[in-house]
Coordinates of C-alpha atoms in Angstrom, one line a residue:
X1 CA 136.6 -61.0 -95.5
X2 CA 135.8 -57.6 -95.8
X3 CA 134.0 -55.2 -93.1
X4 CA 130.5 -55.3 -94.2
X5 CA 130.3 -58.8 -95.8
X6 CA 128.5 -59.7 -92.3
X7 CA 126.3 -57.4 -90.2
X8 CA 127.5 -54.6 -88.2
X9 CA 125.2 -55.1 -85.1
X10 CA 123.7 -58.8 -83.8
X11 CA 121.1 -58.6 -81.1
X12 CA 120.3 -60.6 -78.8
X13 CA 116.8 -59.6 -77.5
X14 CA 115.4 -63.2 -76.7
X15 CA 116.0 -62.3 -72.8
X16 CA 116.8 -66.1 -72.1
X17 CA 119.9 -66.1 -71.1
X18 CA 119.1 -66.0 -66.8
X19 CA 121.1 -62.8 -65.8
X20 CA 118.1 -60.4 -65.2
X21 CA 116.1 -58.0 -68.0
X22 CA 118.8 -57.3 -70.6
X23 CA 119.3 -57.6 -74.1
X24 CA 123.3 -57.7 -75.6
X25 CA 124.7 -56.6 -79.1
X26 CA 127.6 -57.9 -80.7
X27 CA 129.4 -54.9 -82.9
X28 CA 131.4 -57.0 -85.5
X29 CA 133.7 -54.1 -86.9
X30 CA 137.1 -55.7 -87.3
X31 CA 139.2 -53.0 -85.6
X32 CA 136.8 -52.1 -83.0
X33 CA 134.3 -54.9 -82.5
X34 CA 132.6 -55.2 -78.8
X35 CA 130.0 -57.1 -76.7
X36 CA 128.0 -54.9 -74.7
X37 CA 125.0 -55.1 -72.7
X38 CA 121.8 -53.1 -73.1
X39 CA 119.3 -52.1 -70.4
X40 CA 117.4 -49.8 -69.0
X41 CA 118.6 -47.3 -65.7
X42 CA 117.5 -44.1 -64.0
X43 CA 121.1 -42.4 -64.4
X44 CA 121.4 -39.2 -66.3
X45 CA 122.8 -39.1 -69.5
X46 CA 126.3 -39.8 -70.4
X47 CA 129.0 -41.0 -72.3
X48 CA 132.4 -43.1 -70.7
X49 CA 134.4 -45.5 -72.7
X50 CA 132.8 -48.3 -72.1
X51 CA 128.9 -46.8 -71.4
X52 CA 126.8 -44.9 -73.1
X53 CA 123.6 -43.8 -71.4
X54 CA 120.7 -42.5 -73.7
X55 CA 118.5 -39.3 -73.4
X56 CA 115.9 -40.2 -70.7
X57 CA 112.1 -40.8 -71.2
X58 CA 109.7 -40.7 -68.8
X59 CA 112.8 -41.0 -66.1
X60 CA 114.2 -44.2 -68.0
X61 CA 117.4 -44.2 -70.4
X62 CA 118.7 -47.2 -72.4
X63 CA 122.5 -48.1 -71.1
X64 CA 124.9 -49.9 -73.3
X65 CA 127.1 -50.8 -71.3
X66 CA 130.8 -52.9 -73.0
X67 CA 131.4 -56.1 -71.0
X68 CA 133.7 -57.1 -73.7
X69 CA 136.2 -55.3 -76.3
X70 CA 136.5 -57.7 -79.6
X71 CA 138.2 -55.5 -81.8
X72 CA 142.4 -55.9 -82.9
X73 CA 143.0 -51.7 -83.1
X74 CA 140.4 -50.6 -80.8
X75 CA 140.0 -46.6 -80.3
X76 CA 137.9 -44.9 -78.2
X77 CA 136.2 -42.2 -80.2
X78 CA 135.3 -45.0 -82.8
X79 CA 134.3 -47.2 -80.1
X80 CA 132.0 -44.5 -78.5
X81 CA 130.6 -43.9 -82.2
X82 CA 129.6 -47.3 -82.8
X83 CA 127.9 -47.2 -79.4
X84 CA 125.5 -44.5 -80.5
X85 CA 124.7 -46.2 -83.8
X86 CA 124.0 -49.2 -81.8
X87 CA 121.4 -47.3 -79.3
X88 CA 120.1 -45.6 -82.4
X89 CA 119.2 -48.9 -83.9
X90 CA 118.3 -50.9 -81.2
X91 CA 115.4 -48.0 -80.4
X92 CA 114.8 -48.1 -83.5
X93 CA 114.0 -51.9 -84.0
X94 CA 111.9 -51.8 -80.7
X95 CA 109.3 -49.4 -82.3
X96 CA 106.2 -50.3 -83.9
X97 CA 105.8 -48.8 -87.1
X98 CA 102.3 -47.1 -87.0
X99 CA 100.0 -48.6 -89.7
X100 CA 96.5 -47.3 -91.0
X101 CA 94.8 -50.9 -90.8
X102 CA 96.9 -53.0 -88.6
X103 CA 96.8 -56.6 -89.9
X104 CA 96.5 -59.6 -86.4
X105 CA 100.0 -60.1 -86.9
X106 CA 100.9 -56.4 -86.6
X107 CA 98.8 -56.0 -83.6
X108 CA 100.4 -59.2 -82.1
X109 CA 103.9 -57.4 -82.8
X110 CA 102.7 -54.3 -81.1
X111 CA 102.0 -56.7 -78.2
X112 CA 105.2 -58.3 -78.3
X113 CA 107.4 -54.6 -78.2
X114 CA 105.1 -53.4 -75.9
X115 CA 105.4 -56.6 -73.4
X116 CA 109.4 -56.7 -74.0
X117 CA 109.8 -52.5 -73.8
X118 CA 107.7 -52.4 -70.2
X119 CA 109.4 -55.6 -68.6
X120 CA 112.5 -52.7 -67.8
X121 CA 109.9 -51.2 -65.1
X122 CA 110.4 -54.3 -63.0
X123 CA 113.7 -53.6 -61.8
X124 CA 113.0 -50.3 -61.9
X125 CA 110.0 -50.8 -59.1
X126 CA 113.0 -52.3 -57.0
X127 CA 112.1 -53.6 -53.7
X128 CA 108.5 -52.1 -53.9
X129 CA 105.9 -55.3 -53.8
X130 CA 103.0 -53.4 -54.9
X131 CA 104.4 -51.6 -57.6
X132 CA 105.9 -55.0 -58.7
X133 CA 102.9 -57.1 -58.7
X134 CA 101.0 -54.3 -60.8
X135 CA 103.2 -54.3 -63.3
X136 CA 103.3 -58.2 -63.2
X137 CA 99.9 -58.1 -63.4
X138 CA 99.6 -55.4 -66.7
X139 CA 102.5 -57.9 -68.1
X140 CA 100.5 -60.8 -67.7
X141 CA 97.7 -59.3 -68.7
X142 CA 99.3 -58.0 -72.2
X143 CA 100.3 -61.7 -72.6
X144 CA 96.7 -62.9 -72.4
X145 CA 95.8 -60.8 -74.8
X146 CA 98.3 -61.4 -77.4
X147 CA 97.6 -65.2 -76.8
X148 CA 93.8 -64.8 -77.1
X149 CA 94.6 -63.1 -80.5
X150 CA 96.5 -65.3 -82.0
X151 CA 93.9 -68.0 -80.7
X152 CA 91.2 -65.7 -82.8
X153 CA 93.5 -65.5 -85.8
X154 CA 94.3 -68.9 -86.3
X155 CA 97.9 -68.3 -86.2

């Protein structure tokens, strides 16, 4: 089978999986496949072997971070390219396109990225119990919303 006959990156942004606010990616490239997981830090920016910390915004960077190398000839510098494509994508498929007339279903998307992109502030409020039950609060407030819309579009 060659390289590109499946996917490149697999996501895994369903945040089910009971180990805190993370999403993983699966890189499937042959030589230098890898399991990493994504989330979001206060760190600077920065680039090991096995982490790659994004340009911060608003004081927040995406971290990939490798928890597993897959790959049969792995090399670093390959490795720490694949990373970057991976960030680049993963940003990019966690953006809402902007649209003139947004239909229900793209505002219900919108919802959805923004609900899933802002969830990162809860670990980031730490041990603070008011800043943690605001942002639970503008969370599950963002849900009732995007539920009350789809209740009003039928869908």
């Amino acid at each position: 089978m060659g390289k590109r006959e499946i996917p490149l990156f697999v996501f895994d942004k369903n945040r089910e999986h009971g180990i805190g606010e993370c999403d993983f990616v699966c890189c499937t490239d042959i030589d230098n496949g890898f399991i990493a997981k994504i989330d979001y830090t206060n760190e600077p920016e920065g680039v090991t072997e096995r982490t790659r910390i994004g340009k911060p915004n608003n004081g927040i960077s995406l971290r990939i971070e490798i928890k597993r190398i897959i790959g049969k000839n792995p090399d670093d510098a390959t490795i720490r390219t694949l990373m970057k494509k991976a960030e680049s994508l993963y940003v990019e498929s966690s953006q809402m396109k902007v649209v003139e007339k947004p239909t229900d279903a793209d505002m219900i998307n919108f919802l959805d990225i923004l609900i899933d992109g802002n969830k990162h502030y809860l670990s980031a409020a730490g041990s603070d119990v008011n800043e943690r039950n605001t942002i639970l609060s503008s969370l599950k407030m963002l849900d009732s919303i995007k539920h009350r819309l789809i209740e009003l579009s039928g869908n």
